PDB file of C-alpha atoms in Angstrom:
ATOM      1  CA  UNK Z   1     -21.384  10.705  -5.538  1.00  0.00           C
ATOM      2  CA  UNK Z   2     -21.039   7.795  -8.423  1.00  0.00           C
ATOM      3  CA  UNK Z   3     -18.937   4.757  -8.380  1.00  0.00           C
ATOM      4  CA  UNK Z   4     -16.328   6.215  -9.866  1.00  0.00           C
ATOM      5  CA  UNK Z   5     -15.910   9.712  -7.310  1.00  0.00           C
ATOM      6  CA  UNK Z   6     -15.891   6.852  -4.900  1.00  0.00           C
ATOM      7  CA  UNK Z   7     -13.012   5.286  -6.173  1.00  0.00           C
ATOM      8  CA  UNK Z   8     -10.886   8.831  -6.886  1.00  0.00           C
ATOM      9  CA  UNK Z   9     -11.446   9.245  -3.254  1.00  0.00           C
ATOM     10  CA  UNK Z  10     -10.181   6.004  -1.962  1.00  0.00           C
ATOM     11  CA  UNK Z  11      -7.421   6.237  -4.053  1.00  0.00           C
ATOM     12  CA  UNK Z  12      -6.404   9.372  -2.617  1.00  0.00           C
ATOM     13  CA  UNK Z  13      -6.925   8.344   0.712  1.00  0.00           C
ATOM     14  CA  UNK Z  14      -4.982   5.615  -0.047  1.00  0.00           C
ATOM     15  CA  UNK Z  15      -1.922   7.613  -1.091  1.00  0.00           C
ATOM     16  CA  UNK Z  16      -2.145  10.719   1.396  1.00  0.00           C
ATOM     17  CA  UNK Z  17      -2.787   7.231   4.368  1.00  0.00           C
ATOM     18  CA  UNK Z  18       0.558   5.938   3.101  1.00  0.00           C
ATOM     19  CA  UNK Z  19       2.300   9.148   3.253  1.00  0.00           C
ATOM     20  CA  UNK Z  20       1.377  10.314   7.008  1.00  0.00           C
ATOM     21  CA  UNK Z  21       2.151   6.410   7.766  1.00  0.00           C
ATOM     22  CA  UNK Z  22       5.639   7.675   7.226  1.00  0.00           C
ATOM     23  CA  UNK Z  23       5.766  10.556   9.143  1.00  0.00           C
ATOM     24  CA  UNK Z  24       4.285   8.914  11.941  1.00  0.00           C
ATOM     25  CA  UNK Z  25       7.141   6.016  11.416  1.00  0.00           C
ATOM     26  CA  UNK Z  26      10.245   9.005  11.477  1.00  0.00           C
ATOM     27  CA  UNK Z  27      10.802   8.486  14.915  1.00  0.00           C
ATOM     28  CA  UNK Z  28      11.487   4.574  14.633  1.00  0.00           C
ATOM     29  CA  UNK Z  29      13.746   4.906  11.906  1.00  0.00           C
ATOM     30  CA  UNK Z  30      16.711   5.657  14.139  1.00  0.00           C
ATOM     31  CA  UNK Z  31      15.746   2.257  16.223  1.00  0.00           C
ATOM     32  CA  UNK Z  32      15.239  -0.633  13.316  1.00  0.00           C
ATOM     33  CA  UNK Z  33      15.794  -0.725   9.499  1.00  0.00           C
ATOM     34  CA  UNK Z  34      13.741   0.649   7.501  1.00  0.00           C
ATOM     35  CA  UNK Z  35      12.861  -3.073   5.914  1.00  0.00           C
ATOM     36  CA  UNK Z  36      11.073  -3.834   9.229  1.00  0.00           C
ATOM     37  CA  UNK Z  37       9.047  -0.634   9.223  1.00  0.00           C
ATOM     38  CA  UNK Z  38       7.746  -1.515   5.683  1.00  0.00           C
ATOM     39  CA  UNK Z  39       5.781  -4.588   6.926  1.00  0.00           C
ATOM     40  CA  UNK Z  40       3.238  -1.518   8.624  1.00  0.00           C
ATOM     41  CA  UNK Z  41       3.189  -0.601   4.696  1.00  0.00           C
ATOM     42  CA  UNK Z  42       2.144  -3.911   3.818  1.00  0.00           C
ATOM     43  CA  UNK Z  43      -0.543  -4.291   6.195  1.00  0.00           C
ATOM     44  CA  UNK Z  44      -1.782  -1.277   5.226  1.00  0.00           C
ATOM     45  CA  UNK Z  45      -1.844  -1.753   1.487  1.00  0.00           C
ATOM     46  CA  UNK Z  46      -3.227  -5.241   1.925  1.00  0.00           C
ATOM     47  CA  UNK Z  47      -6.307  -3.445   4.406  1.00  0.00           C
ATOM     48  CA  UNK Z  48      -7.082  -0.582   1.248  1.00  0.00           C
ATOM     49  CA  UNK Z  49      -6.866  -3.737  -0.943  1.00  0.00           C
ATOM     50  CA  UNK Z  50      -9.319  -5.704   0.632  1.00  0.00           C
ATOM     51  CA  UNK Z  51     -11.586  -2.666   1.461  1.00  0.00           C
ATOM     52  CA  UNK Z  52     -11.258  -0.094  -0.843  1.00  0.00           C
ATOM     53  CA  UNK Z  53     -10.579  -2.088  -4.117  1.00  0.00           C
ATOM     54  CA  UNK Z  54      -7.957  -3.174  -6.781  1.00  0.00           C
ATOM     55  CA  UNK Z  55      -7.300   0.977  -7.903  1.00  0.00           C
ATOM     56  CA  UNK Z  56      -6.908   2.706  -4.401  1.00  0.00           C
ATOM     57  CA  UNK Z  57      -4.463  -0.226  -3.213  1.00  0.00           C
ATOM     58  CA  UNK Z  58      -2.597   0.011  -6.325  1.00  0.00           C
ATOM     59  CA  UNK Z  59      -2.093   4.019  -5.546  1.00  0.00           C
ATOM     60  CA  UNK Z  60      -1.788   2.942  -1.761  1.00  0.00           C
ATOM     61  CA  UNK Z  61       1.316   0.711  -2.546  1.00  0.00           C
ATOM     62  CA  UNK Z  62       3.233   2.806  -5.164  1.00  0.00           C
ATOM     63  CA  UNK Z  63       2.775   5.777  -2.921  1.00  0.00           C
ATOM     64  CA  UNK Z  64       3.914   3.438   0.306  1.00  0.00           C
ATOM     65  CA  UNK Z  65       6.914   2.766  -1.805  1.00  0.00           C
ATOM     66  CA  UNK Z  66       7.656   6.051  -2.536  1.00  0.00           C
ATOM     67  CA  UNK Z  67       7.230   7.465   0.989  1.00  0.00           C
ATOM     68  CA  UNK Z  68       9.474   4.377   2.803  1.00  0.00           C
ATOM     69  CA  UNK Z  69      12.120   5.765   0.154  1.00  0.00           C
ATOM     70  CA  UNK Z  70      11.448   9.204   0.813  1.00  0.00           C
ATOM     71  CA  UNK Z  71      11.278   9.110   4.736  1.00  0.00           C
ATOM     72  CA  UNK Z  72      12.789   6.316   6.350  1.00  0.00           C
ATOM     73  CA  UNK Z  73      15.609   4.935   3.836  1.00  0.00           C
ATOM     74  CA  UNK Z  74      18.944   6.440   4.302  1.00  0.00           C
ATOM     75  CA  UNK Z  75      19.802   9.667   2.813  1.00  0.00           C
ATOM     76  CA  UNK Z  76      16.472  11.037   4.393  1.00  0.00           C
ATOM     77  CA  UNK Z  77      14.054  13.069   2.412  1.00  0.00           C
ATOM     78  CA  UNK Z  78      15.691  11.718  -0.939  1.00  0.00           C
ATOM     79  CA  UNK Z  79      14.646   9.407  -3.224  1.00  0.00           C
ATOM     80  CA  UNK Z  80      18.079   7.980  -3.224  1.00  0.00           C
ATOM     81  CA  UNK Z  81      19.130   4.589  -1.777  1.00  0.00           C
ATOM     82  CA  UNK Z  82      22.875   4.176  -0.537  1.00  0.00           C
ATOM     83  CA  UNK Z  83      22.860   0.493   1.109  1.00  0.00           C
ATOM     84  CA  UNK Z  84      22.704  -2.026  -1.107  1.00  0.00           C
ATOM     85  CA  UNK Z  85      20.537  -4.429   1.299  1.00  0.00           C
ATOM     86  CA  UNK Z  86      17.948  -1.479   1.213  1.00  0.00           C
ATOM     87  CA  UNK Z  87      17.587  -1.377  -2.734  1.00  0.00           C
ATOM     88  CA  UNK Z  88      16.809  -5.409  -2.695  1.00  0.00           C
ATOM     89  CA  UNK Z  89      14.447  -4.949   0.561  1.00  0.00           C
ATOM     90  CA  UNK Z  90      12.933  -1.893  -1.233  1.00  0.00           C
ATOM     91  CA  UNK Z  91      12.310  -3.958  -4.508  1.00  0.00           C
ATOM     92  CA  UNK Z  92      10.918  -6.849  -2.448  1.00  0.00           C
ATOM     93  CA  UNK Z  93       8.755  -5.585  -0.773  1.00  0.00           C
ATOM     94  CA  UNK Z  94       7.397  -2.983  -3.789  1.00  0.00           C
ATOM     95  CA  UNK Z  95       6.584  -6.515  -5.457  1.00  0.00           C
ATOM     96  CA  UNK Z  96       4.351  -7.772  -2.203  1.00  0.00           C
ATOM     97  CA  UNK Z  97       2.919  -4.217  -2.435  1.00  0.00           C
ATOM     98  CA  UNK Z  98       1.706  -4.760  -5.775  1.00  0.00           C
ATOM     99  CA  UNK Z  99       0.700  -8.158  -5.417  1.00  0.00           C
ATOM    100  CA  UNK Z 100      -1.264  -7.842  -2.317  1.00  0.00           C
ATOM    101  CA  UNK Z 101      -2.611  -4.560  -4.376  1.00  0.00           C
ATOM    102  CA  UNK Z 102      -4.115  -7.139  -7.151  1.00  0.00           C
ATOM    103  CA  UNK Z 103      -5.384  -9.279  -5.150  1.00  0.00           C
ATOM    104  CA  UNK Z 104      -7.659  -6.670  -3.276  1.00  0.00           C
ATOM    105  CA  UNK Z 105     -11.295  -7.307  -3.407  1.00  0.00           C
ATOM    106  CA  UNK Z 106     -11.640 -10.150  -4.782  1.00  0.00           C
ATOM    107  CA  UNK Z 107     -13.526 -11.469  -1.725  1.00  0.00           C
ATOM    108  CA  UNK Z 108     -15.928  -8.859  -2.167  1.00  0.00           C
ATOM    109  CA  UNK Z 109     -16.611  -9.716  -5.919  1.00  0.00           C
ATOM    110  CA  UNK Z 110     -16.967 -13.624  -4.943  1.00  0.00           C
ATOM    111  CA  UNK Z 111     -19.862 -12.880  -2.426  1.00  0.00           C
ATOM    112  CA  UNK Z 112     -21.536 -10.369  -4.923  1.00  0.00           C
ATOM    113  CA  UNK Z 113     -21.543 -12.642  -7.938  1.00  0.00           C
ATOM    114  CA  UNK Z 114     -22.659 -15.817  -5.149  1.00  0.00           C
ATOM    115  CA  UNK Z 115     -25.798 -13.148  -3.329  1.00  0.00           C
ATOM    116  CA  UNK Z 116     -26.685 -12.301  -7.508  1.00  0.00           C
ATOM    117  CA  UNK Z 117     -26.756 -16.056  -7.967  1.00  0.00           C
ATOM    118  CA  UNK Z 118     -29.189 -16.757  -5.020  1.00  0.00           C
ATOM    119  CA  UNK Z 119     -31.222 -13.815  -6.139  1.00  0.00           C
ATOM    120  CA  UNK Z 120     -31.585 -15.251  -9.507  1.00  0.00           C
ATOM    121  CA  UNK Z 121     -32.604 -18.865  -7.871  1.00  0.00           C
TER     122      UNK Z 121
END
C-alpha cells in the first residue's frame, strides 16, 4: 500500500470516526446543547490532524460538521438548523474544525526535515 492508499484510508476513517462519534453522542443530546457535544468533535479532528495528516483531518472536520448537524442539532436527522444560537455555534466551531484541520502534522514534518538535517551532518 503507497503513500497515497494510506492517505484515502485515513481520510475515510476520518469521516466514517466522525460519523459513529455522533451516534454514540444521540443519547446526550437530550441532556446538554449540542454546542457542548461538539468540543468531542474538536478533539477528535485535532487527534486525525496531528496523526493522520492535513487531508484526513480536513475530511474528519467537514464530515464532524455535517454529522453534529445531522444528529444532534434540532430538527434531528435534518440538515436544517432552527435556533439561531445553533447556526453561530455551528459556524464557530466548523471554523476551529478547519483550522485545527490545517494545522495537523506539522509537528511531524518539523522532526522529519530536523532527523534529514542530522542525517545530512
Amino acid at each position: 500500500m503507497g503513500k497515497q492508499d494510506d492517505g484515502l484510508m485515513w481520510m475515510v476513517a476520518g469521516g466514517f470516526g466522525s460519523i459513529m462519534l455522533a451516534v454514540v453522542l444521540i443519547p446526550l443530546r437530550t441532556v446538554t446543547p449540542a454546542s457542548n457535544l461538539a468540543f468531542v468533535f474538536l478533539t477528535f479532528t485535532i487527534v486525525v490532524a496531528e496523526l493522520c495528516g492535513r487531508s484526513a483531518a480536513f475530511v474528519t472536520a467537514l464530515v464532524s460538521g455535517m454529522s453534529l448537524n445531522f444528529f444532534l442539532t434540532e430538527p434531528y436527522l435534518s440538515l436544517t438548523i432552527e435556533k439561531r444560537d445553533d447556526v453561530i455555534a455551528f459556524l464557530a466551531l466548523l471554523g476551529c474544525w478547519l483550522i485545527a484541520a490545517w494545522f495537523g502534522r506539522r509537528r511531524a514534518r518539523a522532526s522529519e526535515v530536523a532527523r534529514r538535517g542530522r542525517t545530512e551532518l
